Coordinates of C-alpha atoms (C1' of nucleotides) in Angstrom, one line a residue:
Chain A
M1 CA 0.2 0.4 0.0
K2 CA 2.5 2.4 -0.7
R3 CA 2.3 2.7 -4.2
E4 CA -0.5 5.0 -3.8
N5 CA 1.7 7.9 -3.9
S6 CA 3.2 9.4 -6.8
E7 CA -1.3 9.6 -8.7
G8 CA -3.2 7.8 -5.9
A9 CA -3.8 11.1 -4.0
L10 CA -5.2 12.5 -7.0
I11 CA -7.1 9.6 -8.1
Q12 CA -8.2 9.4 -4.5
L13 CA -9.8 13.2 -4.1
R14 CA -10.9 13.1 -7.6
A15 CA -13.4 10.2 -6.2
Y16 CA -13.9 12.4 -3.0
I17 CA -15.2 15.1 -5.3
A18 CA -17.2 13.1 -7.3
Q19 CA -19.1 11.1 -4.9
G20 CA -19.3 13.9 -2.4
E21 CA -21.9 15.5 -4.7
F22 CA -20.5 18.6 -4.8
E23 CA -22.5 21.3 -6.7
T24 CA -20.3 23.6 -9.1
N25 CA -18.8 26.9 -6.7
D26 CA -19.7 24.6 -4.0
R27 CA -17.1 24.7 -1.4
L28 CA -15.1 21.7 0.2
P29 CA -13.2 21.5 3.5
A30 CA -10.1 23.0 4.1
E31 CA -6.7 21.4 3.3
R32 CA -5.9 21.0 7.0
E33 CA -9.2 19.1 7.7
L34 CA -9.1 17.3 3.9
C35 CA -5.7 16.0 4.2
E36 CA -7.0 14.7 7.6
T37 CA -9.9 12.7 6.0
L38 CA -8.5 11.4 3.0
G39 CA -5.2 10.2 5.2
I40 CA -2.8 11.6 3.5
G41 CA -0.2 14.4 3.8
R42 CA -1.0 18.3 3.0
S43 CA 1.7 18.2 0.1
E44 CA 0.6 15.5 -1.4
L45 CA -2.9 16.9 -1.0
R46 CA -1.6 20.3 -3.0
K47 CA 0.1 18.3 -5.6
A48 CA -3.3 17.0 -6.3
F49 CA -5.0 20.4 -5.7
A50 CA -2.2 21.3 -8.3
I51 CA -3.3 19.4 -10.8
L52 CA -7.2 20.0 -10.8
E53 CA -6.8 23.6 -10.8
S54 CA -4.5 23.6 -14.0
E55 CA -7.3 21.3 -15.5
G56 CA -9.6 24.0 -14.3
A57 CA -11.8 21.5 -12.3
I58 CA -11.5 23.1 -8.9
W59 CA -10.2 27.5 -8.2
R60 CA -8.7 28.5 -4.6
H61 CA -8.6 31.5 -3.3
V62 CA -6.5 32.4 0.2
G63 CA -8.5 33.2 3.2
R64 CA -11.7 31.9 1.2
G65 CA -11.1 28.1 0.5
T66 CA -11.0 25.8 -2.5
F67 CA -14.3 25.4 -4.8
V68 CA -15.3 22.8 -7.5
G69 CA -15.1 24.2 -10.9
N70 CA -17.5 24.2 -14.3
G71 CA -17.8 20.2 -13.7
K72 CA -18.0 20.2 -17.9
G73 CA -14.1 21.3 -18.3
Q74 CA -13.1 17.9 -17.7
G75 CA -15.4 17.0 -20.9
P76 CA -14.2 16.9 -24.4
D77 CA -13.2 19.8 -24.5
Y78 CA -9.7 18.7 -25.9
L79 CA -8.8 16.4 -28.3
S80 CA -5.4 14.1 -27.2
I81 CA -3.0 13.6 -30.0
A82 CA -2.4 10.0 -28.9
D83 CA -6.3 9.2 -28.8
I84 CA -5.8 9.4 -32.2
A85 CA -2.7 8.0 -33.4
K86 CA -4.6 5.1 -31.8
R87 CA -7.1 5.1 -34.8
T88 CA -5.5 6.2 -37.7
T89 CA -2.2 5.1 -39.8
P90 CA 0.8 7.0 -41.5
R91 CA -1.0 6.7 -45.1
E92 CA -3.8 8.2 -43.9
V93 CA -1.9 11.2 -42.0
M94 CA 0.2 11.9 -45.7
H95 CA -3.0 11.8 -47.2
A96 CA -4.5 14.3 -45.2
R97 CA -1.4 16.7 -45.0
L98 CA -1.7 16.4 -49.0
V99 CA -5.1 17.6 -48.7
L100 CA -5.2 20.5 -46.1
E101 CA -0.9 21.7 -46.7
P102 CA -1.9 23.1 -50.3
M103 CA -4.4 25.0 -49.3
L104 CA -2.1 26.3 -46.6
A105 CA 0.4 27.5 -49.3
R106 CA -2.9 28.9 -51.6
E107 CA -3.5 31.0 -48.3
A108 CA 0.2 31.8 -47.5
A109 CA 0.5 33.4 -50.8
M110 CA -2.1 35.5 -50.2
H111 CA -1.3 36.6 -46.7
A112 CA 2.4 36.5 -46.4
T113 CA 4.1 39.5 -45.0
A114 CA 7.3 40.5 -45.9
E115 CA 9.0 39.3 -42.8
H116 CA 7.5 35.8 -43.4
V117 CA 9.0 35.5 -46.9
E118 CA 12.2 36.9 -45.4
Q119 CA 12.4 33.7 -42.8
L120 CA 11.2 31.3 -45.7
R121 CA 14.1 32.3 -47.8
D122 CA 16.4 31.9 -44.4
C123 CA 14.9 28.9 -44.2
C124 CA 15.4 27.5 -48.1
A125 CA 19.3 28.4 -47.4
K126 CA 19.8 26.7 -44.4
A127 CA 18.4 24.0 -45.5
R128 CA 20.9 23.3 -48.3
E129 CA 23.9 23.5 -45.4
A130 CA 22.1 20.7 -43.6
T131 CA 25.1 17.8 -43.2
T132 CA 22.6 14.9 -41.6
W133 CA 19.5 14.3 -42.4
R134 CA 18.4 14.9 -38.2
Q135 CA 19.2 18.8 -39.3
Y136 CA 17.3 18.3 -42.6
E137 CA 13.9 16.8 -41.2
S138 CA 14.4 19.8 -38.3
I139 CA 14.4 22.6 -41.5
D140 CA 12.1 20.8 -43.6
N141 CA 9.6 20.6 -40.6
Q142 CA 10.2 24.5 -39.9
F143 CA 9.6 25.5 -43.3
H144 CA 6.3 23.6 -43.6
S145 CA 5.6 25.5 -39.8
L146 CA 6.7 29.0 -41.7
V147 CA 4.1 28.5 -44.9
T148 CA 1.2 27.6 -42.1
E149 CA 1.9 30.4 -40.1
A150 CA 2.2 32.8 -43.2
T151 CA -1.7 32.4 -43.6
Q152 CA -2.2 34.4 -40.0
N153 CA -5.6 32.4 -39.3
T154 CA -5.4 30.5 -35.9
P155 CA -7.6 28.0 -36.8
L156 CA -5.8 26.8 -39.6
I157 CA -2.4 26.9 -37.8
T158 CA -3.9 24.9 -34.7
M159 CA -5.0 22.2 -37.2
Y160 CA -1.6 22.0 -39.3
E161 CA -0.2 21.9 -35.7
Q162 CA -2.5 18.8 -34.9
L163 CA -1.7 17.1 -37.9
N164 CA 2.0 17.4 -37.5
A165 CA 2.1 16.6 -33.6
L166 CA -0.1 13.5 -35.0
R167 CA 2.1 12.7 -37.8
R168 CA 5.6 12.9 -35.2
T169 CA 3.5 10.6 -33.1
I170 CA 3.0 8.0 -35.6
V171 CA 6.3 7.8 -37.8
W172 CA 8.3 8.3 -34.3
G173 CA 11.6 6.7 -35.9
C174 CA 10.7 6.1 -39.0
L175 CA 13.1 8.2 -40.7
H176 CA 15.6 5.5 -42.4
R177 CA 16.7 7.1 -45.7
H178 CA 18.5 5.5 -48.5
T179 CA 21.5 7.9 -48.4
E180 CA 23.8 8.4 -45.4
T181 CA 23.7 12.1 -46.0
P182 CA 21.3 14.7 -47.7
T183 CA 22.6 15.7 -51.5
P184 CA 22.1 19.0 -52.5
D185 CA 20.2 17.3 -55.8
H186 CA 17.9 16.7 -53.7
H187 CA 14.2 16.9 -54.9
S188 CA 13.0 18.7 -51.9
F189 CA 15.2 21.5 -51.9
A190 CA 14.1 22.8 -55.5
E191 CA 10.5 22.2 -54.4
H192 CA 10.6 24.4 -51.4
E193 CA 12.0 27.0 -53.3
A194 CA 9.6 26.8 -56.1
I195 CA 6.8 27.1 -53.0
L196 CA 9.0 30.1 -51.6
E197 CA 8.6 32.1 -55.1
A198 CA 5.5 31.7 -55.7
I199 CA 4.2 32.9 -52.2
E200 CA 6.7 35.4 -52.9
Q201 CA 5.0 36.5 -56.0
R202 CA 1.7 36.2 -54.5
N203 CA 0.9 33.6 -57.2
S204 CA -1.4 31.4 -54.7
E205 CA -2.3 29.0 -57.6
A206 CA 1.6 28.2 -58.4
A207 CA 1.8 27.7 -54.8
Q208 CA -0.9 25.3 -54.2
I209 CA 0.1 23.2 -56.9
G210 CA 3.7 23.4 -55.6
M211 CA 3.2 22.0 -52.6
K212 CA 0.7 19.4 -54.1
R213 CA 3.8 18.0 -56.0
H214 CA 6.4 18.4 -53.2
L215 CA 4.2 16.9 -51.2
Q216 CA 3.4 13.7 -53.5
A217 CA 7.3 13.6 -53.8
V218 CA 7.8 13.0 -50.0
R219 CA 5.1 10.4 -50.5
D220 CA 6.5 8.5 -53.4
D221 CA 9.6 8.5 -50.9
M222 CA 7.9 7.6 -48.3
F223 CA 5.5 4.6 -50.0
P224 CA 7.5 3.7 -53.3
S225 CA 4.7 1.4 -54.3
D226 CA 2.7 4.3 -55.6
Chain B
M1 CA 4.4 42.2 -11.6
K2 CA 2.1 40.7 -9.1
R3 CA -0.1 38.7 -11.4
E4 CA 2.6 36.5 -13.0
N5 CA 1.5 34.1 -9.9
S6 CA -1.3 32.0 -10.9
E7 CA 0.1 30.3 -14.0
G8 CA 3.5 32.5 -14.8
A9 CA 5.8 30.0 -13.5
L10 CA 4.1 27.4 -15.1
I11 CA 4.4 29.1 -18.7
Q12 CA 8.1 30.5 -17.6
L13 CA 9.1 26.9 -17.0
R14 CA 7.8 25.6 -20.1
A15 CA 9.5 28.2 -22.2
Y16 CA 12.2 27.0 -20.3
I17 CA 12.0 23.8 -21.1
A18 CA 11.7 24.8 -24.9
Q19 CA 13.8 27.0 -25.5
G20 CA 17.0 25.3 -23.4
E21 CA 16.5 22.8 -26.5
F22 CA 16.7 19.6 -24.0
E23 CA 16.3 16.4 -25.9
T24 CA 14.1 13.3 -24.3
N25 CA 15.4 12.0 -21.2
D26 CA 17.7 15.2 -20.5
R27 CA 17.8 15.9 -16.8
L28 CA 17.8 19.8 -15.8
P29 CA 18.9 21.3 -13.4
A30 CA 17.9 20.7 -9.4
E31 CA 15.3 22.4 -8.1
R32 CA 17.1 24.6 -5.6
E33 CA 19.5 25.6 -8.1
L34 CA 16.3 26.2 -11.0
C35 CA 14.2 28.4 -9.0
E36 CA 16.8 30.5 -8.5
T37 CA 17.3 31.0 -12.0
L38 CA 14.0 31.2 -13.1
G39 CA 13.5 33.8 -9.7
I40 CA 10.7 32.0 -8.4
G41 CA 10.1 30.5 -5.1
R42 CA 11.0 26.4 -4.7
S43 CA 7.2 25.7 -3.9
E44 CA 6.1 27.6 -7.2
L45 CA 8.4 25.8 -8.8
R46 CA 6.9 22.4 -7.4
K47 CA 3.7 23.2 -8.1
A48 CA 4.8 23.7 -11.9
F49 CA 6.2 20.8 -12.0
A50 CA 3.6 18.9 -10.7
I51 CA 1.3 20.0 -13.3
L52 CA 4.0 18.9 -16.0
E53 CA 4.5 15.6 -14.2
S54 CA 0.8 14.7 -14.5
E55 CA 0.8 16.0 -18.1
G56 CA 3.8 13.4 -18.7
A57 CA 6.1 16.2 -19.8
I58 CA 8.2 15.4 -17.0
W59 CA 9.4 12.3 -14.7
R60 CA 11.0 12.9 -11.6
H61 CA 12.5 10.8 -8.7
V62 CA 14.3 11.1 -5.2
G63 CA 18.1 11.3 -5.3
R64 CA 18.3 11.5 -9.3
G65 CA 16.9 14.5 -10.2
T66 CA 13.8 15.7 -12.9
F67 CA 14.2 15.0 -16.3
V68 CA 12.3 15.9 -19.5
G69 CA 10.1 13.2 -20.9
N70 CA 8.7 12.6 -24.2
G71 CA 9.1 15.1 -26.2
K72 CA 5.9 15.6 -27.5
G73 CA 5.0 16.5 -23.7
Q74 CA 5.7 19.9 -23.6
G75 CA 3.1 21.3 -26.1
P76 CA 0.4 19.3 -24.1
D77 CA -0.4 16.6 -25.6
Y78 CA -3.8 17.9 -26.1
L79 CA -5.3 20.9 -28.2
S80 CA -7.6 23.2 -25.6
I81 CA -10.5 24.4 -27.8
A82 CA -11.3 26.8 -25.4
D83 CA -7.5 28.3 -25.3
I84 CA -7.8 28.4 -29.2
A85 CA -10.9 29.8 -28.4
K86 CA -9.3 32.9 -27.0
R87 CA -6.4 33.5 -29.8
T88 CA -9.1 33.8 -32.6
T89 CA -12.5 35.3 -34.2
P90 CA -15.8 34.4 -35.8
R91 CA -14.6 35.3 -39.6
E92 CA -11.3 33.7 -39.1
V93 CA -12.8 30.4 -37.8
M94 CA -15.4 31.1 -41.1
H95 CA -12.5 31.6 -43.5
A96 CA -10.3 28.4 -42.1
R97 CA -14.2 26.5 -43.3
L98 CA -13.7 28.0 -46.5
V99 CA -10.6 26.4 -46.6
L100 CA -10.6 23.3 -45.4
E101 CA -13.9 21.8 -46.4
P102 CA -14.3 22.3 -50.0
M103 CA -11.1 19.8 -50.2
L104 CA -13.2 17.6 -47.6
A105 CA -15.9 17.8 -50.4
R106 CA -13.6 16.9 -53.0
E107 CA -12.0 13.9 -50.9
A108 CA -15.5 12.6 -49.9
A109 CA -16.4 12.8 -54.0
M110 CA -13.8 10.4 -54.4
H111 CA -14.2 7.8 -51.4
A112 CA -17.8 8.4 -50.0
T113 CA -19.2 4.8 -50.3
A114 CA -23.5 4.3 -51.0
E115 CA -24.6 4.1 -47.7
H116 CA -22.5 7.3 -46.8
V117 CA -24.6 9.2 -49.9
E118 CA -27.4 7.6 -48.5
Q119 CA -27.2 9.0 -45.2
L120 CA -26.4 12.6 -47.0
R121 CA -29.6 12.3 -49.5
D122 CA -31.5 11.2 -46.1
C123 CA -30.1 14.8 -44.5
C124 CA -31.0 16.6 -47.3
A125 CA -34.7 15.1 -46.9
K126 CA -35.0 16.6 -43.3
A127 CA -33.7 19.7 -43.9
R128 CA -36.4 21.1 -46.1
E129 CA -38.6 19.2 -43.2
A130 CA -37.1 21.7 -40.2
T131 CA -39.6 23.9 -39.0
T132 CA -37.3 26.3 -36.4
W133 CA -33.6 27.5 -37.2
R134 CA -32.4 25.6 -34.6
Q135 CA -33.7 22.5 -36.0
Y136 CA -31.9 23.4 -39.0
E137 CA -28.9 24.2 -37.8
S138 CA -29.0 20.7 -36.3
I139 CA -29.7 19.4 -39.8
D140 CA -26.9 21.5 -41.4
N141 CA -24.0 20.8 -38.8
Q142 CA -25.1 17.0 -39.6
F143 CA -24.6 17.2 -43.5
H144 CA -21.4 18.9 -43.2
S145 CA -20.3 16.2 -40.4
L146 CA -21.3 13.4 -42.8
V147 CA -19.4 14.9 -46.1
T148 CA -16.5 14.8 -43.7
E149 CA -16.9 11.3 -42.8
A150 CA -17.4 10.1 -46.7
T151 CA -13.5 11.0 -47.0
Q152 CA -12.9 8.1 -44.7
N153 CA -9.7 9.9 -42.9
T154 CA -9.4 10.1 -39.5
P155 CA -7.1 12.9 -39.6
L156 CA -9.2 15.0 -41.7
I157 CA -12.3 13.7 -39.7
T158 CA -10.4 15.0 -36.0
M159 CA -9.4 18.2 -37.6
Y160 CA -13.1 19.2 -38.9
E161 CA -13.9 18.5 -35.4
Q162 CA -11.8 20.5 -34.0
L163 CA -12.8 23.5 -36.4
N164 CA -16.5 22.6 -35.9
A165 CA -16.1 22.6 -31.7
L166 CA -14.2 26.3 -32.2
R167 CA -17.1 27.2 -34.2
R168 CA -19.5 26.1 -32.0
T169 CA -17.7 27.5 -28.9
I170 CA -17.1 31.0 -30.7
V171 CA -20.5 31.5 -32.2
W172 CA -22.4 30.2 -28.9
G173 CA -25.4 32.5 -29.4
C174 CA -25.1 34.6 -32.3
L175 CA -27.5 32.5 -34.6
H176 CA -30.1 35.1 -34.9
R177 CA -31.8 35.3 -38.4
H178 CA -33.5 37.4 -40.8
T179 CA -36.5 35.4 -40.5
E180 CA -38.4 33.7 -37.9
T181 CA -38.3 30.1 -39.6
P182 CA -36.5 28.5 -42.3
T183 CA -37.9 29.2 -45.6
P184 CA -37.7 26.5 -48.6
D185 CA -36.5 28.9 -51.1
H186 CA -33.6 29.5 -48.3
H187 CA -29.8 28.9 -50.4
S188 CA -28.9 26.3 -48.5
F189 CA -31.3 23.9 -49.6
A190 CA -29.8 23.8 -53.0
E191 CA -26.6 24.0 -52.4
H192 CA -26.7 21.1 -50.1
E193 CA -28.5 19.1 -52.9
A194 CA -25.7 20.1 -55.4
I195 CA -22.9 18.7 -53.1
L196 CA -24.6 15.8 -52.5
E197 CA -25.3 15.1 -56.7
A198 CA -21.2 15.8 -57.1
I199 CA -20.5 13.7 -54.7
E200 CA -22.9 10.9 -55.7
Q201 CA -21.4 11.2 -59.4
R202 CA -18.1 10.9 -58.3
N203 CA -17.5 14.4 -59.0
S204 CA -15.0 15.6 -57.1
E205 CA -14.0 19.2 -58.9
A206 CA -17.5 19.9 -58.8
A207 CA -17.9 18.8 -55.0
Q208 CA -15.2 21.4 -54.0
I209 CA -16.8 24.2 -56.2
G210 CA -20.5 23.4 -54.8
M211 CA -19.1 23.6 -50.9
K212 CA -17.0 27.0 -52.0
R213 CA -20.1 28.2 -53.0
H214 CA -22.6 26.9 -50.4
L215 CA -20.1 28.3 -47.4
Q216 CA -19.4 31.4 -49.3
A217 CA -23.1 32.0 -49.5
V218 CA -23.0 31.4 -45.7
R219 CA -20.4 33.8 -44.9
D220 CA -22.0 36.6 -46.4
D221 CA -24.8 35.8 -44.7
M222 CA -22.6 36.0 -41.7
F223 CA -20.7 39.1 -42.5
P224 CA -23.2 41.6 -44.8
S225 CA -20.2 43.9 -45.9
D226 CA -18.4 41.5 -47.9
Chain C
dA1 C1' 45.1 -3.5 -10.6
dT2 C1' 40.0 -4.8 -9.3
dT3 C1' 37.2 -5.1 -5.8
dC4 C1' 33.3 -4.0 -2.1
dA5 C1' 32.3 -1.6 1.3
dC6 C1' 31.2 3.0 3.3
dA7 C1' 30.8 7.6 3.8
dC8 C1' 29.3 12.1 1.9
dA9 C1' 27.2 14.8 -1.1
dT10 C1' 23.3 15.9 -4.1
dT11 C1' 18.1 15.5 -5.1
dG12 C1' 13.2 15.3 -4.7
dG13 C1' 9.8 14.7 -1.0
dT14 C1' 7.5 16.2 3.6
dT15 C1' 6.8 18.6 7.8
dG16 C1' 5.2 22.5 10.7
dA17 C1' 6.3 27.1 11.2
dT18 C1' 4.8 31.4 9.6
dC19 C1' 2.5 35.2 6.3
dA20 C1' -1.2 37.3 3.7
dT21 C1' -5.8 37.5 2.7
dT22 C1' -10.5 37.0 4.0
dG23 C1' -14.6 36.6 6.3
dT24 C1' -16.7 36.8 10.6
dC25 C1' -17.8 38.3 15.0
dT26 C1' -17.7 42.0 18.9
dA27 C1' -17.7 45.9 21.0
dG28 C1' -18.5 50.9 20.7
dT29 C1' -20.6 55.1 19.1
dA30 C1' -24.3 57.6 17.2
Chain D
dT1 C1' -31.5 49.7 17.0
dA2 C1' -28.4 50.4 13.5
dC3 C1' -23.8 50.6 11.3
dT4 C1' -18.9 51.2 11.4
dA5 C1' -14.1 49.9 13.0
dG6 C1' -11.1 46.8 14.6
dA7 C1' -10.0 42.1 16.5
dC8 C1' -9.7 37.7 15.7
dA9 C1' -10.5 33.3 13.3
dA10 C1' -9.7 30.2 9.4
dT11 C1' -7.5 29.4 5.1
dG12 C1' -4.1 28.7 0.9
dA13 C1' 0.1 30.4 0.2
dT14 C1' 5.2 30.5 1.1
dC15 C1' 9.6 29.4 3.1
dA16 C1' 13.3 26.8 5.3
dA17 C1' 14.5 22.8 7.6
dC18 C1' 14.8 18.3 7.5
dC19 C1' 13.9 13.4 5.3
dA20 C1' 14.6 9.5 2.6
dA21 C1' 16.8 7.9 -1.7
dT22 C1' 20.1 7.8 -5.2
dG23 C1' 24.6 8.4 -7.1
dT24 C1' 29.7 9.3 -6.4
dG25 C1' 34.4 8.9 -4.8
dT26 C1' 37.8 6.9 -1.6
dG27 C1' 40.3 3.8 0.8
dA28 C1' 41.1 -0.4 2.2
dA29 C1' 41.5 -5.6 1.3
dT30 C1' 42.4 -8.7 -1.7

DNA sequence: ATTCACACATTGGTTGATCATTGTCTAGTA
DNA sequence: TACTAGACAATGATCAACCAATGTGTGAAT
């Protein structure tokens, strides 16, 4: 019964609040009293409270007490990347990128600022200097993120981030390549620069097509059968 | 400068870990040292650590130290719709729909099963029978969800769900209309049916354009200034 | 030279005292 | 009686000291 330390207090506290039938904004017992009731130390109790507070399940104030927050807060307010990852495949994620990202490039061509273009240019330059696949992957990822940021649309940016997080979760470690180091004539370099040029010239159609071609090439690298 | 208490330490700590370029399982400075570096009390630091630990972003052990967990934890594993909602606007959400959903309709035309088409047809029929705007909104929402499901691509579906949740959070209660009840000649009916027809005929281009026209009309209803 | 045992320093965890804030009760005044 | 000011108690937050677990180095024994 010594294993209940790390998370036991949290579980115990959650159960207490749930079965205690507290309504929203009801006050619950003081810390010193509650930690005695639950038979745990005050630091354990406060640690559990800190987590519940970060979740919005409770709120507290000095001199007043601790109160239960909006009960719905623990609901489906968020999407867990890990849970989504269990229900999809690398192929699906690649396909989703092929659907979403060309449209992001199109939007970027219409909304990018001069500063965005400058950052993209820097990114393309650094890509050619990459000496390891690890470096290249990082810079490639940065390029796509910058294109997305250039759309200046928060919902689109968060959707891309979700897709990106999903990709990293799923293909975590599947980064083996045919060659040891990136070669200067790798198709991605020219493709990235074509996208950059299209964005710079405000040519949304070319940006969309450029991104589509690039991702099709990436897909063909990943799944040579196609 | 006293407001940085409740969450400031957590944000500060997240930033420190992020820009410190720590790899997975890297050890970070001891608590006593770190709280001096960050200029916060140890209890604040430990409170922030407790939250990061509950998210899986770090793990720690007595006598050994505190270590960064799976790198994906630094942006928490989930995206909170409420947090995103704070940083966006109805216009941005509408714009994002206009970017994403036409592509979803295009995909749906290529991947929908006969069953999907059947459900879409039912949905269109029920829409014309709606007697209140509340009912119509529900059925309209169902139509768009069905189109998304027809893509049969899990990442795309979850991205649409995220955008949909965002829309409901933001425009929560802004559903006033010019007329009291839906009229049979409302433009959406014909537009939905055009999309359905395009999907049924596997005409991806027409499905994409149909969805784009439909959402442009919806946008013009919401923001008559355009 | 190798190995093992033990002392010691480091680290996260815990505890109790104290601080700062809030609510309440009470004595005093009009 | 009505009302206000101040004392007092309760509460969450913070801090310093201490505890237990862990890693490391040191020196004696082989």
